[in-house]
Amino acid sequence: MFVLAHGQHLFSENSPPILTLDRSWDIPIFEPVGSIITRVKAFDQENDTLRFGLEMIDPNKKNPFVIDPETGVVKLKESLEKRGGEKFLMYVTVNDGHLTMKSEVFINIKNSNGNGTKDSSFNKSPRPGYYPPYLLPNHPIVQQQQPQPDIVSPPKIISTLEHVIPTKQKTEKNFITTVKQDEEDEETMTTTSPSPPPPFISTKINVTANSTNVSSNEIAYTIIPTAVVCGIIFSTVLVAFLFRRKLIKYRNKMQKDDLRKESHGGIILEDPIAMHHWRGPRAFSNRYEGWDSDRAPMNEDQNPPPIQNDRDIIKPGDKWEFPRHHLKVFNILGEGCFGQVWRCEALNIDGREGTTVVAVKTLKESAGEKERKDLLQELEVMKSLEPHPNIVRLLGCCTKKDPLFVIMEFVSLGKLQSYLRNSRAERCYGNMHGESKTLTSRDLTSFAYQCARGMEFLSNKGIIHRDLAARNILVNNDQVCKVADFGFARDIIGSHVYERKSEGRLPIRWMAPESLYDNIFSVKSDVWGFGVLIWEIVTLGSTPYPGLAAADVMRKVRDGYRLEKPEHCRRELYNIMYYCWDKDPKERPSFQELVTLLEQLLLSETDYIELDRFPDHSYYNMISLSGEKL
């Protein structure tokens, strides 16, 4: 555990020093006085003069060590002969003249007989070796308080029998047995533990002389019912386990059948039902023809297909409604399990005369009523938004009859995730300021800043995205990032919190702990996902938590594990990610604060992402095998 102590300062004025040391010291009881126990090392980014120190956590314990304040060499200053078996905690400190970092160390003084070995319950923290302070503009440093691990060790046992017991069995070497004569008929056995750390244990058992012989019938009456109950419990658990295993296999088979329907190779050979009306002469003509030219014309007063939800009913005078016969399809841009996005041309849309290239989102033939409602929900969210440079714009919709069309602006370079991965493959990066055709550190920092601005706009409108990731950010030719894909988005302006109750594929690697385990989503859970998005940008589109399965990610995130700092990323930028991953949602920064922090990085002349040090071997892209969203 690392603790940052003392002082207050603004963001980026002075970074804390970083300690490197062995946090578990096993020392023999006969270790000579003056011998070197360990060497503590520290690093400070500002190259300040560092001074080391030692602090006892328990003031009643005597410190047997001394540390050189300049070199960090820890030596034994007094004999440990009378302290065998002791285990205690202390702090190793380092101060750079501004801040003091503390690292907790476990000391285990071993007896000559081998007792006092390291407690297996003492494990190192799964977090990175440095827990950065929560630094925000005009905010003081909050000391990170973490509970100390309990030191539990088996006490030595001294047994005293106050009556002569006729036996020839030898006691174990860790027991001392004293036999005394007594005229009474009772035997008293007292067990105590002289070990200081655990609480004092005193147990007295009074046994009559006649109770030493237990009949075999009493043993049978006790063992047989116990065995029967255990057998019933074991059988029940076994049956439940086999049933659950069979159920999981059935669900996995159904999921695989659904995934087989998904196209992985681009355009599917069989046109979906949403595109059936684009067959025929339109493929060989540049004219805009009526959608139903080969059928009887549809009257304006004809009712659209029934919609179960009153909220989904489209009003007659909807300004967003666009005539579908003014659309002409070209090619598919992308698709998921139930939806597709097509590149089209629209005639006289968005107040412009002539044709405009647009992106049209629609449903696949395998989609059901739930997916239809989700698309209408996404449409309602986009209708409520004013134009913003970092949000994909809605241009119109076709909802009077099926298939539903959501018409959006066309963003030329596509997904940010693919854009970053393609730039990594080109192997031509530059760390220069100003215009450049290759990706620079400033470009990547700007991507994070623009995404923060878009999310600030959404959060101010009371909207949570719930699926913020590089795959849902689009980039145009001017390298402007736009937040897209509002299929998961919800309007929470009333309660500020949304509880998920439906099933579906989840972006596990981008989700906060409260979303993973409690199905609770808020603006602060979007902030968590934004921290993972910055990590994606820094690693040029790598999959978060590489090498871990989805279940392992969920467990490790719950236990406090966080994505490690990429070696080519500066501490200032990684700190911003780390603030977003606070376990307490209330302690995470707002998007307004994130915009301010990233803007400060953009205004400086420092390259916070050293692309020439990018380690290709350390990051890779994963293919989803468990149904999670990647």
PDB file of C-alpha atoms in Angstrom, residues 117-216:
ATOM      1  CA  THR A 117       7.716 -17.780   8.422  1.00  0.00           C
ATOM      2  CA  LYS A 118       5.895 -15.398   6.166  1.00  0.00           C
ATOM      3  CA  ASP A 119       2.131 -15.455   6.568  1.00  0.00           C
ATOM      4  CA  SER A 120       0.469 -16.714   3.413  1.00  0.00           C
ATOM      5  CA  SER A 121      -2.383 -14.294   4.023  1.00  0.00           C
ATOM      6  CA  PHE A 122      -0.062 -11.365   3.376  1.00  0.00           C
ATOM      7  CA  ASN A 123      -0.387 -10.694  -0.343  1.00  0.00           C
ATOM      8  CA  LYS A 124       0.820  -7.789  -2.353  1.00  0.00           C
ATOM      9  CA  SER A 125      -1.758  -5.415  -3.733  1.00  0.00           C
ATOM     10  CA  PRO A 126      -2.967  -6.277  -7.244  1.00  0.00           C
ATOM     11  CA  ARG A 127      -2.963  -2.616  -8.153  1.00  0.00           C
ATOM     12  CA  PRO A 128      -0.060  -0.892  -9.889  1.00  0.00           C
ATOM     13  CA  GLY A 129       2.861  -0.117  -7.592  1.00  0.00           C
ATOM     14  CA  TYR A 130       1.738   3.501  -7.399  1.00  0.00           C
ATOM     15  CA  TYR A 131      -1.688   4.817  -6.468  1.00  0.00           C
ATOM     16  CA  PRO A 132      -1.650   8.394  -7.796  1.00  0.00           C
ATOM     17  CA  PRO A 133      -3.359  11.081  -5.709  1.00  0.00           C
ATOM     18  CA  TYR A 134      -6.693  12.427  -6.878  1.00  0.00           C
ATOM     19  CA  LEU A 135      -5.502  15.738  -8.360  1.00  0.00           C
ATOM     20  CA  LEU A 136      -7.977  18.169  -9.876  1.00  0.00           C
ATOM     21  CA  PRO A 137      -7.804  21.956 -10.409  1.00  0.00           C
ATOM     22  CA  ASN A 138      -8.177  23.810  -7.099  1.00  0.00           C
ATOM     23  CA  HIS A 139      -8.686  20.540  -5.196  1.00  0.00           C
ATOM     24  CA  PRO A 140      -6.519  19.491  -2.234  1.00  0.00           C
ATOM     25  CA  ILE A 141      -4.887  16.080  -2.195  1.00  0.00           C
ATOM     26  CA  VAL A 142      -7.012  13.426  -0.536  1.00  0.00           C
ATOM     27  CA  GLN A 143      -5.005  10.968   1.531  1.00  0.00           C
ATOM     28  CA  GLN A 144      -5.715   7.424   0.388  1.00  0.00           C
ATOM     29  CA  GLN A 145      -6.724   5.432   3.464  1.00  0.00           C
ATOM     30  CA  GLN A 146      -6.668   1.679   3.085  1.00  0.00           C
ATOM     31  CA  PRO A 147      -7.248  -0.899   5.816  1.00  0.00           C
ATOM     32  CA  GLN A 148      -4.167  -2.620   7.143  1.00  0.00           C
ATOM     33  CA  PRO A 149      -4.029  -6.390   6.655  1.00  0.00           C
ATOM     34  CA  ASP A 150      -4.669  -8.418   9.755  1.00  0.00           C
ATOM     35  CA  ILE A 151      -1.638 -10.355  10.968  1.00  0.00           C
ATOM     36  CA  VAL A 152      -2.819 -13.755  12.042  1.00  0.00           C
ATOM     37  CA  SER A 153      -0.325 -16.380  13.139  1.00  0.00           C
ATOM     38  CA  PRO A 154      -0.874 -19.688  14.934  1.00  0.00           C
ATOM     39  CA  PRO A 155       0.000 -19.160  18.609  1.00  0.00           C
ATOM     40  CA  LYS A 156       2.319 -21.417  20.532  1.00  0.00           C
ATOM     41  CA  ILE A 157       0.293 -23.572  22.870  1.00  0.00           C
ATOM     42  CA  ILE A 158       1.260 -24.399  26.466  1.00  0.00           C
ATOM     43  CA  SER A 159      -0.874 -27.131  27.936  1.00  0.00           C
ATOM     44  CA  THR A 160      -1.061 -27.720  31.693  1.00  0.00           C
ATOM     45  CA  LEU A 161      -2.840 -30.791  33.044  1.00  0.00           C
ATOM     46  CA  GLU A 162      -3.679 -30.479  36.728  1.00  0.00           C
ATOM     47  CA  HIS A 163      -4.353 -34.208  37.129  1.00  0.00           C
ATOM     48  CA  VAL A 164      -2.228 -37.267  36.391  1.00  0.00           C
ATOM     49  CA  ILE A 165      -3.432 -38.831  33.105  1.00  0.00           C
ATOM     50  CA  PRO A 166      -2.175 -42.373  32.529  1.00  0.00           C
ATOM     51  CA  THR A 167      -0.868 -42.237  28.952  1.00  0.00           C
ATOM     52  CA  LYS A 168       2.298 -43.157  27.072  1.00  0.00           C
ATOM     53  CA  GLN A 169       1.685 -40.948  24.019  1.00  0.00           C
ATOM     54  CA  LYS A 170       4.359 -38.368  23.262  1.00  0.00           C
ATOM     55  CA  THR A 171       3.261 -34.765  22.881  1.00  0.00           C
ATOM     56  CA  GLU A 172       4.380 -32.668  19.884  1.00  0.00           C
ATOM     57  CA  LYS A 173       7.553 -30.667  20.195  1.00  0.00           C
ATOM     58  CA  ASN A 174       5.643 -27.352  20.120  1.00  0.00           C
ATOM     59  CA  PHE A 175       3.735 -28.314  23.284  1.00  0.00           C
ATOM     60  CA  ILE A 176       5.047 -28.188  26.895  1.00  0.00           C
ATOM     61  CA  THR A 177       3.142 -30.481  29.218  1.00  0.00           C
ATOM     62  CA  THR A 178       3.359 -30.319  33.001  1.00  0.00           C
ATOM     63  CA  VAL A 179       1.660 -32.943  35.144  1.00  0.00           C
ATOM     64  CA  LYS A 180       0.619 -32.183  38.674  1.00  0.00           C
ATOM     65  CA  GLN A 181      -1.035 -34.360  41.339  1.00  0.00           C
ATOM     66  CA  ASP A 182      -4.371 -33.209  42.644  1.00  0.00           C
ATOM     67  CA  GLU A 183      -6.757 -34.721  45.136  1.00  0.00           C
ATOM     68  CA  GLU A 184      -9.801 -33.557  43.224  1.00  0.00           C
ATOM     69  CA  ASP A 185     -11.637 -35.727  40.683  1.00  0.00           C
ATOM     70  CA  GLU A 186     -11.615 -33.117  37.870  1.00  0.00           C
ATOM     71  CA  GLU A 187      -9.010 -32.393  35.237  1.00  0.00           C
ATOM     72  CA  THR A 188      -8.368 -28.829  34.029  1.00  0.00           C
ATOM     73  CA  MET A 189      -6.562 -28.126  30.789  1.00  0.00           C
ATOM     74  CA  THR A 190      -5.537 -24.515  30.087  1.00  0.00           C
ATOM     75  CA  THR A 191      -4.248 -23.340  26.716  1.00  0.00           C
ATOM     76  CA  THR A 192      -2.679 -19.903  26.355  1.00  0.00           C
ATOM     77  CA  SER A 193      -0.871 -18.026  23.609  1.00  0.00           C
ATOM     78  CA  PRO A 194       2.016 -15.754  24.575  1.00  0.00           C
ATOM     79  CA  SER A 195       2.239 -14.297  21.041  1.00  0.00           C
ATOM     80  CA  PRO A 196       1.700 -10.494  21.201  1.00  0.00           C
ATOM     81  CA  PRO A 197      -0.013  -9.798  17.845  1.00  0.00           C
ATOM     82  CA  PRO A 198      -3.079 -12.082  18.140  1.00  0.00           C
ATOM     83  CA  PRO A 199      -5.546 -11.631  20.992  1.00  0.00           C
ATOM     84  CA  PHE A 200      -4.895 -13.620  24.183  1.00  0.00           C
ATOM     85  CA  ILE A 201      -6.498 -17.053  23.999  1.00  0.00           C
ATOM     86  CA  SER A 202      -7.550 -18.774  27.202  1.00  0.00           C
ATOM     87  CA  THR A 203      -9.657 -21.899  27.118  1.00  0.00           C
ATOM     88  CA  LYS A 204     -10.558 -24.079  30.103  1.00  0.00           C
ATOM     89  CA  ILE A 205     -12.149 -27.476  29.654  1.00  0.00           C
ATOM     90  CA  ASN A 206     -13.507 -29.324  32.674  1.00  0.00           C
ATOM     91  CA  VAL A 207     -13.822 -33.044  32.134  1.00  0.00           C
ATOM     92  CA  THR A 208     -14.932 -35.509  34.768  1.00  0.00           C
ATOM     93  CA  ALA A 209     -12.892 -38.610  35.275  1.00  0.00           C
ATOM     94  CA  ASN A 210     -15.762 -40.797  34.266  1.00  0.00           C
ATOM     95  CA  SER A 211     -16.225 -39.073  30.877  1.00  0.00           C
ATOM     96  CA  THR A 212     -12.935 -40.293  29.402  1.00  0.00           C
ATOM     97  CA  ASN A 213     -14.538 -43.448  28.056  1.00  0.00           C
ATOM     98  CA  VAL A 214     -17.143 -42.827  25.349  1.00  0.00           C
ATOM     99  CA  SER A 215     -19.301 -45.716  24.373  1.00  0.00           C
ATOM    100  CA  SER A 216     -19.392 -46.895  20.802  1.00  0.00           C
TER     101      SER A 216
END
